[in-house]
Amino acid sequence: MGDVATHKENLVRTAMRLFRRQGYASTGLQQIVAESGAPKGSLYHYFPSGKEALGEAAVTLAGGLVREMLEAHAVKHADPSAFLRAYARTMAGWMADSDFRSGCPVATTLLETAPASPTITAAGAQAIDGWIEVIGGVFERAGVEPREARTKAQLVVAAMEGALLLARVRRSTRPILDVAKLA
Amino acid sequence: MGDVATHKENLVRTAMRLFRRQGYASTGLQQIVAESGAPKGSLYHYFPSGKEALGEAAVTLAGGLVREMLEAHAVKHADPSAFLRAYARTMAGWMADSDFRSGCPVATTLLETAPASPTITAAGAQAIDGWIEVIGGVFERAGVEPREARTKAQLVVAAMEGALLLARVRRSTRPILDVAKLA
DNA sequence: TCGATTATGACGATCGGTCTACATGTGGCA
DNA sequence: TGCCACATGTAGACCGATCGTCATAATCGA
């Protein structure tokens, strides 16, 4: 038998990477299986509901990675302005590293599946809520009222998602870095 | 012979509508042809380069429609804050009318094709630049310095695009309406 | 050793975008 | 006017890829 954890994990990681670059619908299961190195037939063993389950897992994984990044910046920067700058710099770095070809894996997949796929939509909503929670926490600790902190955090997330699109189209990190001016 | 203008136009309008709801890759040419009422074989007559040309035309059409809407609001509202509220209300109305299933047709298509398809990417960049020009103009006429006006306008566009995604996931117009707070 | 569970490669029905071969209508020439 | 060459418009068939299922093989527990 193959190594379950490795095969399953490779499948999800590869799916996340490809969805991010090519989109959800444009990425074939065949390509995911091939690039992950997992055996072809095993995909439906680990993910009985097929592509949708894979998409859900990829969104959840990506959401967690972004959240961890946000939390790391949050403990380092108490000042919202400094926090946003660090956040923006990180995202800009990811974008430049991919040569402006890979956006946010959560947004890319969600735009294509929400609300048609309830499970992916739910996974995406949970991921985004997590980000808003972390960002809102930074604002709150800086003295912003809880309700307004949450609204501002939501605005930051929206602006960042949009900025990632603009950055890809323009091949420039400028839109991403400008999000930091929201503080 | 069929009515060229009508068939070609119907093709593009239908493509725009379907790309917006289902995404670019998920929408088949067959469905576009069927729902547009145009004859099946005529698609490659009007669009020799196939789906990509159709996507480019759809993006350009959608970009123009949004720009017209923005210009209509711009002549009515000199105050940036009032302008943004009107803009946000219109977008929120579109989103609610579609039962939270259709986002921005430009963003949806662009996220899936940029920068893989140069022609669609270019069409999208031009559309977005047009919006920024109009929004920036409102800020400028309110006394904001040209450079900063453009940056702010870009931020508004990014925030709106992101808000459209959040609205779909949450089934709520709140994220869209909150964009007006950027003034 | 044997049964049960896990894992897998091959297969098939369907649909994808694209192209080629054929109607249809139009204008020039005798 | 009668006929033909041409551009325009159209339908169907093409090949490849799609996702999902199946019968079979490998491994584990008793």
Coordinates of C-alpha atoms (C1' of nucleotides) in Angstrom, one line a residue:
Chain A
M1 CA 0.0 0.0 0.0
G2 CA 1.1 3.5 -0.6
D3 CA 1.7 6.1 2.0
V4 CA -1.8 7.4 2.8
A5 CA -0.9 10.6 4.5
T6 CA 1.7 11.5 1.9
H7 CA -0.5 10.7 -1.1
K8 CA -3.6 12.4 0.3
E9 CA -1.6 15.5 1.4
N10 CA 0.2 15.7 -1.9
L11 CA -3.0 15.6 -3.7
V12 CA -4.4 18.5 -1.8
R13 CA -1.2 20.6 -2.0
T14 CA -1.0 20.0 -5.7
A15 CA -4.6 20.9 -6.2
M16 CA -4.2 24.1 -4.2
R17 CA -1.2 25.1 -6.3
L18 CA -2.9 24.4 -9.6
F19 CA -6.3 25.9 -8.7
R20 CA -4.4 29.0 -7.7
R21 CA -2.7 29.3 -11.0
Q22 CA -5.2 27.9 -13.5
G23 CA -8.5 28.2 -11.7
Y24 CA -10.8 25.4 -10.5
A25 CA -12.6 24.4 -13.6
S26 CA -9.6 24.7 -15.9
T27 CA -7.6 22.2 -13.8
G28 CA -8.2 18.6 -14.6
L29 CA -8.1 15.8 -12.1
Q30 CA -5.6 14.1 -14.4
Q31 CA -3.1 16.9 -14.1
I32 CA -3.5 17.0 -10.3
V33 CA -2.9 13.3 -10.0
A34 CA 0.1 13.4 -12.4
E35 CA 1.9 16.3 -10.7
S36 CA 1.2 15.1 -7.2
G37 CA 2.8 11.8 -7.9
A38 CA -0.1 9.9 -6.3
P39 CA -1.5 6.9 -8.1
K40 CA -4.3 7.7 -10.5
G41 CA -7.0 5.6 -9.2
S42 CA -6.5 6.6 -5.6
L43 CA -8.0 10.0 -5.9
Y44 CA -11.5 8.7 -5.5
H45 CA -10.4 6.5 -2.7
Y46 CA -9.3 9.5 -0.6
F47 CA -11.9 11.9 -2.0
P48 CA -15.1 9.9 -2.7
S49 CA -17.0 12.9 -3.8
G50 CA -14.4 13.8 -6.3
K51 CA -13.3 17.2 -7.4
E52 CA -15.6 19.0 -5.1
A53 CA -14.1 17.4 -2.0
L54 CA -10.6 18.2 -3.3
G55 CA -11.6 21.8 -3.9
E56 CA -13.0 22.0 -0.3
A57 CA -9.8 20.6 1.1
A58 CA -7.7 22.9 -0.9
V59 CA -9.6 26.0 0.1
T60 CA -9.4 24.9 3.8
L61 CA -5.7 24.3 3.6
A62 CA -5.1 27.6 1.9
G63 CA -7.3 29.5 4.3
G64 CA -5.3 28.0 7.2
L65 CA -1.9 29.0 5.7
V66 CA -3.0 32.6 5.2
R67 CA -4.4 32.7 8.7
E68 CA -1.2 31.5 10.2
M69 CA 0.7 34.2 8.3
L70 CA -1.7 36.8 9.6
E71 CA -1.3 35.6 13.1
A72 CA 2.4 35.7 12.9
H73 CA 2.3 39.3 11.8
A74 CA -0.4 40.1 14.4
V75 CA 1.8 39.1 17.4
K76 CA 4.7 41.1 15.9
H77 CA 2.9 44.3 15.1
A78 CA 0.5 45.8 17.5
D79 CA 0.1 49.0 15.4
P80 CA -2.5 48.4 12.8
S81 CA -0.7 50.4 10.2
A82 CA 2.5 48.4 10.7
F83 CA 0.5 45.2 10.6
L84 CA -1.1 46.0 7.4
R85 CA 2.2 47.0 5.8
A86 CA 3.7 43.6 6.8
Y87 CA 0.6 41.8 5.5
A88 CA 0.7 43.7 2.2
R89 CA 4.4 43.0 1.8
T90 CA 4.0 39.3 2.3
M91 CA 1.2 39.1 -0.2
A92 CA 3.1 41.2 -2.7
G93 CA 6.0 38.8 -2.2
W94 CA 3.9 35.8 -3.0
M95 CA 2.5 37.5 -6.1
A96 CA 5.9 38.5 -7.4
D97 CA 7.3 35.0 -6.6
S98 CA 4.7 33.4 -8.8
D99 CA 5.5 35.9 -11.6
F100 CA 2.0 37.4 -11.2
R101 CA 0.4 34.2 -12.2
S102 CA -1.0 32.9 -8.9
G103 CA -3.6 34.8 -6.9
C104 CA -5.4 33.8 -3.8
P105 CA -6.3 30.2 -4.0
V106 CA -9.4 30.7 -1.9
A107 CA -10.7 33.6 -4.0
T108 CA -10.0 31.9 -7.3
T109 CA -11.8 28.7 -6.4
L110 CA -14.7 30.5 -4.6
L111 CA -15.5 32.8 -7.5
E112 CA -16.0 29.8 -9.7
T113 CA -18.0 27.7 -7.3
A114 CA -19.9 30.0 -5.0
P115 CA -22.7 29.5 -4.4
A116 CA -23.1 26.5 -6.8
S117 CA -21.1 24.2 -4.5
P118 CA -22.4 24.6 -0.9
T119 CA -19.4 22.7 0.6
I120 CA -16.7 24.8 -1.1
T121 CA -18.7 27.9 -0.3
A122 CA -18.9 27.0 3.4
A123 CA -15.2 26.2 3.5
G124 CA -14.4 29.5 1.9
A125 CA -16.6 31.5 4.2
Q126 CA -15.0 29.9 7.2
A127 CA -11.5 30.7 5.9
I128 CA -12.4 34.3 5.2
D129 CA -14.1 34.6 8.6
G130 CA -10.8 33.4 10.2
W131 CA -8.8 36.2 8.5
I132 CA -11.3 38.8 9.5
E133 CA -11.1 37.6 13.0
V134 CA -7.3 38.0 13.2
I135 CA -7.3 41.4 11.4
G136 CA -10.2 42.7 13.5
G137 CA -8.3 41.6 16.6
V138 CA -5.4 43.9 15.7
F139 CA -7.8 46.8 15.3
E140 CA -9.5 46.0 18.5
R141 CA -6.3 45.9 20.5
A142 CA -5.5 49.3 19.1
G143 CA -8.6 50.7 20.7
V144 CA -11.1 50.4 17.8
E145 CA -14.6 49.5 18.8
P146 CA -15.4 45.8 18.2
R147 CA -18.1 46.4 15.6
E148 CA -16.1 48.9 13.6
A149 CA -13.0 46.8 13.9
R150 CA -14.8 43.9 12.2
T151 CA -16.1 46.2 9.5
K152 CA -12.7 47.6 8.8
A153 CA -11.2 44.1 8.8
Q154 CA -13.7 43.0 6.2
L155 CA -12.9 46.0 4.1
V156 CA -9.2 45.1 4.3
V157 CA -9.9 41.5 3.2
A158 CA -12.1 42.7 0.3
A159 CA -9.5 45.3 -0.8
M160 CA -6.7 42.7 -0.7
E161 CA -8.7 40.2 -2.7
G162 CA -9.4 42.8 -5.3
A163 CA -5.8 44.0 -5.3
L164 CA -4.6 40.5 -6.0
L165 CA -6.7 40.6 -9.2
L166 CA -5.4 44.0 -10.2
A167 CA -1.9 43.0 -9.5
R168 CA -2.2 40.0 -11.9
V169 CA -3.7 42.1 -14.6
R170 CA -1.1 44.9 -14.3
R171 CA 1.9 42.7 -13.4
S172 CA 2.6 45.1 -10.5
T173 CA 2.6 44.8 -6.8
R174 CA 1.5 48.4 -6.4
P175 CA -2.2 47.6 -5.9
I176 CA -1.3 45.2 -3.1
L177 CA 1.0 47.5 -1.3
D178 CA -1.6 50.3 -1.5
V179 CA -4.0 48.3 0.6
A180 CA -1.8 49.1 3.6
K181 CA -3.1 52.7 3.3
L182 CA -6.4 51.5 4.6
A183 CA -5.2 51.8 8.2
Chain B
M1 CA -28.8 34.6 -44.1
G2 CA -29.3 35.5 -40.5
D3 CA -29.2 38.9 -39.0
V4 CA -25.5 39.4 -38.4
A5 CA -25.6 42.2 -35.8
T6 CA -28.3 40.5 -33.8
H7 CA -26.6 37.1 -33.8
K8 CA -23.2 38.4 -33.0
E9 CA -24.5 40.7 -30.3
N10 CA -26.7 38.0 -28.7
L11 CA -23.6 35.7 -28.6
V12 CA -21.6 38.3 -26.7
R13 CA -24.4 39.3 -24.3
T14 CA -25.2 35.7 -23.5
A15 CA -21.5 34.9 -23.0
M16 CA -21.2 37.8 -20.6
R17 CA -24.2 36.7 -18.6
L18 CA -23.1 33.1 -18.4
F19 CA -19.4 33.8 -17.7
R20 CA -20.6 36.0 -14.9
R21 CA -22.7 33.3 -13.2
Q22 CA -20.7 30.2 -14.0
G23 CA -17.3 31.4 -14.7
Y24 CA -15.3 31.3 -18.0
A25 CA -14.0 27.8 -18.1
S26 CA -17.2 26.2 -16.7
T27 CA -19.3 27.7 -19.5
G28 CA -19.4 25.6 -22.7
L29 CA -19.7 27.1 -26.1
Q30 CA -22.6 24.8 -26.7
Q31 CA -24.6 26.5 -23.9
I32 CA -23.8 29.9 -25.1
V33 CA -24.9 29.1 -28.6
A34 CA -28.1 27.4 -27.4
E35 CA -29.2 30.2 -25.0
S36 CA -28.3 33.0 -27.4
G37 CA -30.5 31.6 -30.1
A38 CA -27.7 32.0 -32.7
P39 CA -27.0 29.1 -35.1
K40 CA -24.4 26.7 -33.8
G41 CA -22.0 27.0 -36.6
S42 CA -22.0 30.7 -36.8
L43 CA -19.9 31.2 -33.6
Y44 CA -16.6 30.5 -35.4
H45 CA -17.8 32.6 -38.3
Y46 CA -18.1 35.7 -36.1
F47 CA -15.3 34.8 -33.7
P48 CA -12.6 33.0 -35.7
S49 CA -10.3 32.7 -32.7
G50 CA -13.1 30.9 -30.7
K51 CA -13.7 31.1 -27.1
E52 CA -10.9 33.5 -26.3
A53 CA -12.3 36.1 -28.7
L54 CA -15.7 35.7 -27.2
G55 CA -14.3 36.2 -23.7
E56 CA -12.5 39.3 -24.9
A57 CA -15.7 40.8 -26.4
A58 CA -17.7 39.9 -23.2
V59 CA -15.1 41.6 -21.0
T60 CA -15.0 44.7 -23.1
L61 CA -18.8 44.9 -23.2
A62 CA -19.1 44.4 -19.5
G63 CA -16.4 47.0 -18.8
G64 CA -18.3 49.5 -20.9
L65 CA -21.6 48.9 -19.2
V66 CA -20.0 49.4 -15.7
R67 CA -18.2 52.5 -17.0
E68 CA -21.4 54.0 -18.2
M69 CA -23.0 53.4 -14.9
L70 CA -20.1 55.1 -13.1
E71 CA -20.3 58.1 -15.4
A72 CA -24.0 58.5 -14.8
H73 CA -23.4 58.6 -11.1
A74 CA -20.4 60.9 -11.5
V75 CA -22.4 63.7 -13.2
K76 CA -25.1 63.4 -10.6
H77 CA -22.9 63.3 -7.4
A78 CA -20.0 65.8 -7.1
D79 CA -19.4 64.7 -3.5
P80 CA -17.1 61.6 -3.5
S81 CA -18.9 60.2 -0.5
A82 CA -22.3 60.5 -2.2
F83 CA -20.9 59.1 -5.4
L84 CA -19.5 56.0 -3.7
R85 CA -22.7 55.4 -1.9
A86 CA -24.6 55.5 -5.2
Y87 CA -22.0 53.2 -6.8
A88 CA -22.3 50.8 -3.9
R89 CA -26.0 50.8 -4.0
T90 CA -26.1 50.0 -7.7
M91 CA -23.7 47.1 -7.3
A92 CA -25.6 45.8 -4.3
G93 CA -28.7 45.9 -6.4
W94 CA -27.2 43.9 -9.2
M95 CA -25.9 41.4 -6.7
A96 CA -29.2 41.0 -5.0
D97 CA -31.1 40.8 -8.3
S98 CA -29.0 37.8 -9.3
D99 CA -29.7 36.2 -6.0
F100 CA -26.0 36.4 -5.1
R101 CA -25.0 34.2 -8.0
S102 CA -23.5 36.7 -10.4
G103 CA -20.4 38.7 -9.6
C104 CA -18.5 41.1 -11.8
P105 CA -18.2 39.6 -15.2
V106 CA -14.8 41.2 -15.8
A107 CA -13.3 39.9 -12.6
T108 CA -14.7 36.4 -12.9
T109 CA -13.3 36.0 -16.4
L110 CA -10.0 37.8 -15.7
L111 CA -9.2 35.7 -12.6
E112 CA -9.4 32.6 -14.7
T113 CA -7.5 33.8 -17.8
A114 CA -5.0 36.4 -16.6
P115 CA -2.3 36.4 -17.6
A116 CA -2.6 33.2 -19.6
S117 CA -4.6 34.9 -22.3
P118 CA -3.0 38.1 -23.3
T119 CA -6.0 39.4 -25.3
I120 CA -8.5 38.9 -22.5
T121 CA -6.0 40.3 -20.0
A122 CA -5.5 43.4 -22.1
A123 CA -9.3 43.9 -22.5
G124 CA -9.7 43.6 -18.8
A125 CA -6.9 46.0 -18.0
Q126 CA -8.5 48.6 -20.3
A127 CA -11.9 48.2 -18.7
I128 CA -10.5 48.6 -15.2
D129 CA -8.4 51.6 -16.2
G130 CA -11.6 53.2 -17.5
W131 CA -13.4 52.7 -14.2
I132 CA -10.4 54.1 -12.3
E133 CA -10.4 57.1 -14.6
V134 CA -14.0 57.9 -13.9
I135 CA -13.7 57.4 -10.1
G136 CA -10.4 59.3 -9.9
G137 CA -12.1 62.1 -11.7
V138 CA -14.7 62.5 -9.0
F139 CA -12.0 62.7 -6.3
E140 CA -10.0 65.2 -8.4
R141 CA -13.0 67.5 -8.9
A142 CA -13.4 67.4 -5.1
G143 CA -9.9 68.8 -4.6
V144 CA -7.8 65.7 -4.2
E145 CA -4.4 65.7 -5.8
P146 CA -4.3 63.8 -9.2
R147 CA -1.8 61.2 -8.0
E148 CA -3.6 60.5 -4.8
A149 CA -7.0 60.5 -6.5
R150 CA -5.8 57.8 -8.8
T151 CA -4.5 55.7 -6.0
K152 CA -7.7 56.1 -4.0
A153 CA -9.8 55.2 -7.1
Q154 CA -7.7 52.0 -7.6
L155 CA -8.3 51.1 -4.0
V156 CA -12.0 51.6 -4.4
V157 CA -12.1 49.3 -7.4
A158 CA -10.1 46.7 -5.6
A159 CA -12.3 46.9 -2.6
M160 CA -15.4 46.6 -4.7
E161 CA -14.1 43.6 -6.6
G162 CA -13.3 41.9 -3.3
A163 CA -16.6 42.9 -1.8
L164 CA -18.4 41.2 -4.7
L165 CA -16.7 38.0 -3.8
L166 CA -17.5 38.3 -0.1
A167 CA -21.1 39.2 -0.9
R168 CA -21.6 36.0 -2.9
V169 CA -20.1 33.9 -0.2
R170 CA -22.1 35.5 2.6
R171 CA -25.3 36.1 0.6
S172 CA -25.3 39.6 1.9
T173 CA -24.9 43.1 0.4
R174 CA -23.2 44.4 3.5
P175 CA -19.6 44.0 2.2
I176 CA -20.6 45.9 -1.0
L177 CA -22.3 48.8 0.8
D178 CA -19.4 49.1 3.2
V179 CA -17.1 50.0 0.4
A180 CA -18.7 53.4 0.4
K181 CA -16.9 54.1 3.7
L182 CA -13.7 54.4 1.8
A183 CA -14.5 58.0 0.9
Chain C
dT1 C1' -3.6 -19.4 6.3
dC2 C1' -7.6 -16.7 5.4
dG3 C1' -10.9 -12.8 5.4
dA4 C1' -11.4 -7.9 5.3
dT5 C1' -9.9 -3.6 4.3
dT6 C1' -7.3 -0.5 1.7
dA7 C1' -5.5 0.8 -2.6
dT8 C1' -5.2 1.0 -7.6
dG9 C1' -4.9 1.0 -12.9
dA10 C1' -8.1 0.4 -16.8
dC11 C1' -12.4 1.6 -18.7
dG12 C1' -16.6 4.2 -20.4
dA13 C1' -20.1 7.7 -21.2
dT14 C1' -20.2 12.4 -21.9
dC15 C1' -19.0 16.8 -23.3
dG16 C1' -15.2 20.1 -24.5
dG17 C1' -13.6 23.4 -28.4
dT18 C1' -12.4 23.4 -33.2
dC19 C1' -12.6 22.5 -38.1
dT20 C1' -14.2 21.3 -42.7
dA21 C1' -17.7 20.7 -46.1
dC22 C1' -21.9 22.3 -47.5
dA23 C1' -26.2 25.8 -48.2
dT24 C1' -27.6 30.4 -48.9
dG25 C1' -27.8 34.8 -50.8
dT26 C1' -25.4 38.6 -53.9
dG27 C1' -23.5 41.1 -57.6
dG28 C1' -20.9 41.3 -62.1
dC29 C1' -20.8 40.0 -66.9
dA30 C1' -22.5 38.6 -71.4
Chain D
dT1 C1' -32.6 38.8 -68.6
dG2 C1' -29.8 34.4 -67.5
dC3 C1' -25.8 32.6 -65.6
dC4 C1' -21.9 32.1 -62.9
dA5 C1' -18.2 33.3 -59.3
dC6 C1' -18.0 34.8 -54.8
dA7 C1' -18.6 36.1 -50.0
dT8 C1' -21.4 35.1 -46.3
dG9 C1' -23.5 32.1 -43.2
dT10 C1' -24.4 27.4 -41.3
dA11 C1' -24.7 22.3 -39.5
dG12 C1' -22.7 18.5 -38.4
dA13 C1' -18.8 15.6 -37.3
dC14 C1' -14.2 15.4 -35.3
dC15 C1' -10.7 14.1 -31.8
dG16 C1' -9.2 14.7 -27.4
dA17 C1' -10.0 15.4 -22.5
dT18 C1' -13.4 15.4 -18.9
dC19 C1' -15.0 13.2 -14.5
dG20 C1' -16.5 9.2 -12.3
dT21 C1' -16.9 3.9 -11.6
dC22 C1' -15.4 -0.8 -11.6
dA23 C1' -13.1 -5.2 -11.0
dT24 C1' -8.9 -6.4 -9.4
dA25 C1' -4.5 -6.4 -6.6
dA26 C1' -1.8 -5.5 -2.4
dT27 C1' -1.6 -5.3 2.5
dC28 C1' -3.0 -6.0 7.2
dG29 C1' -5.2 -8.3 11.4
dA30 C1' -6.4 -12.7 13.6

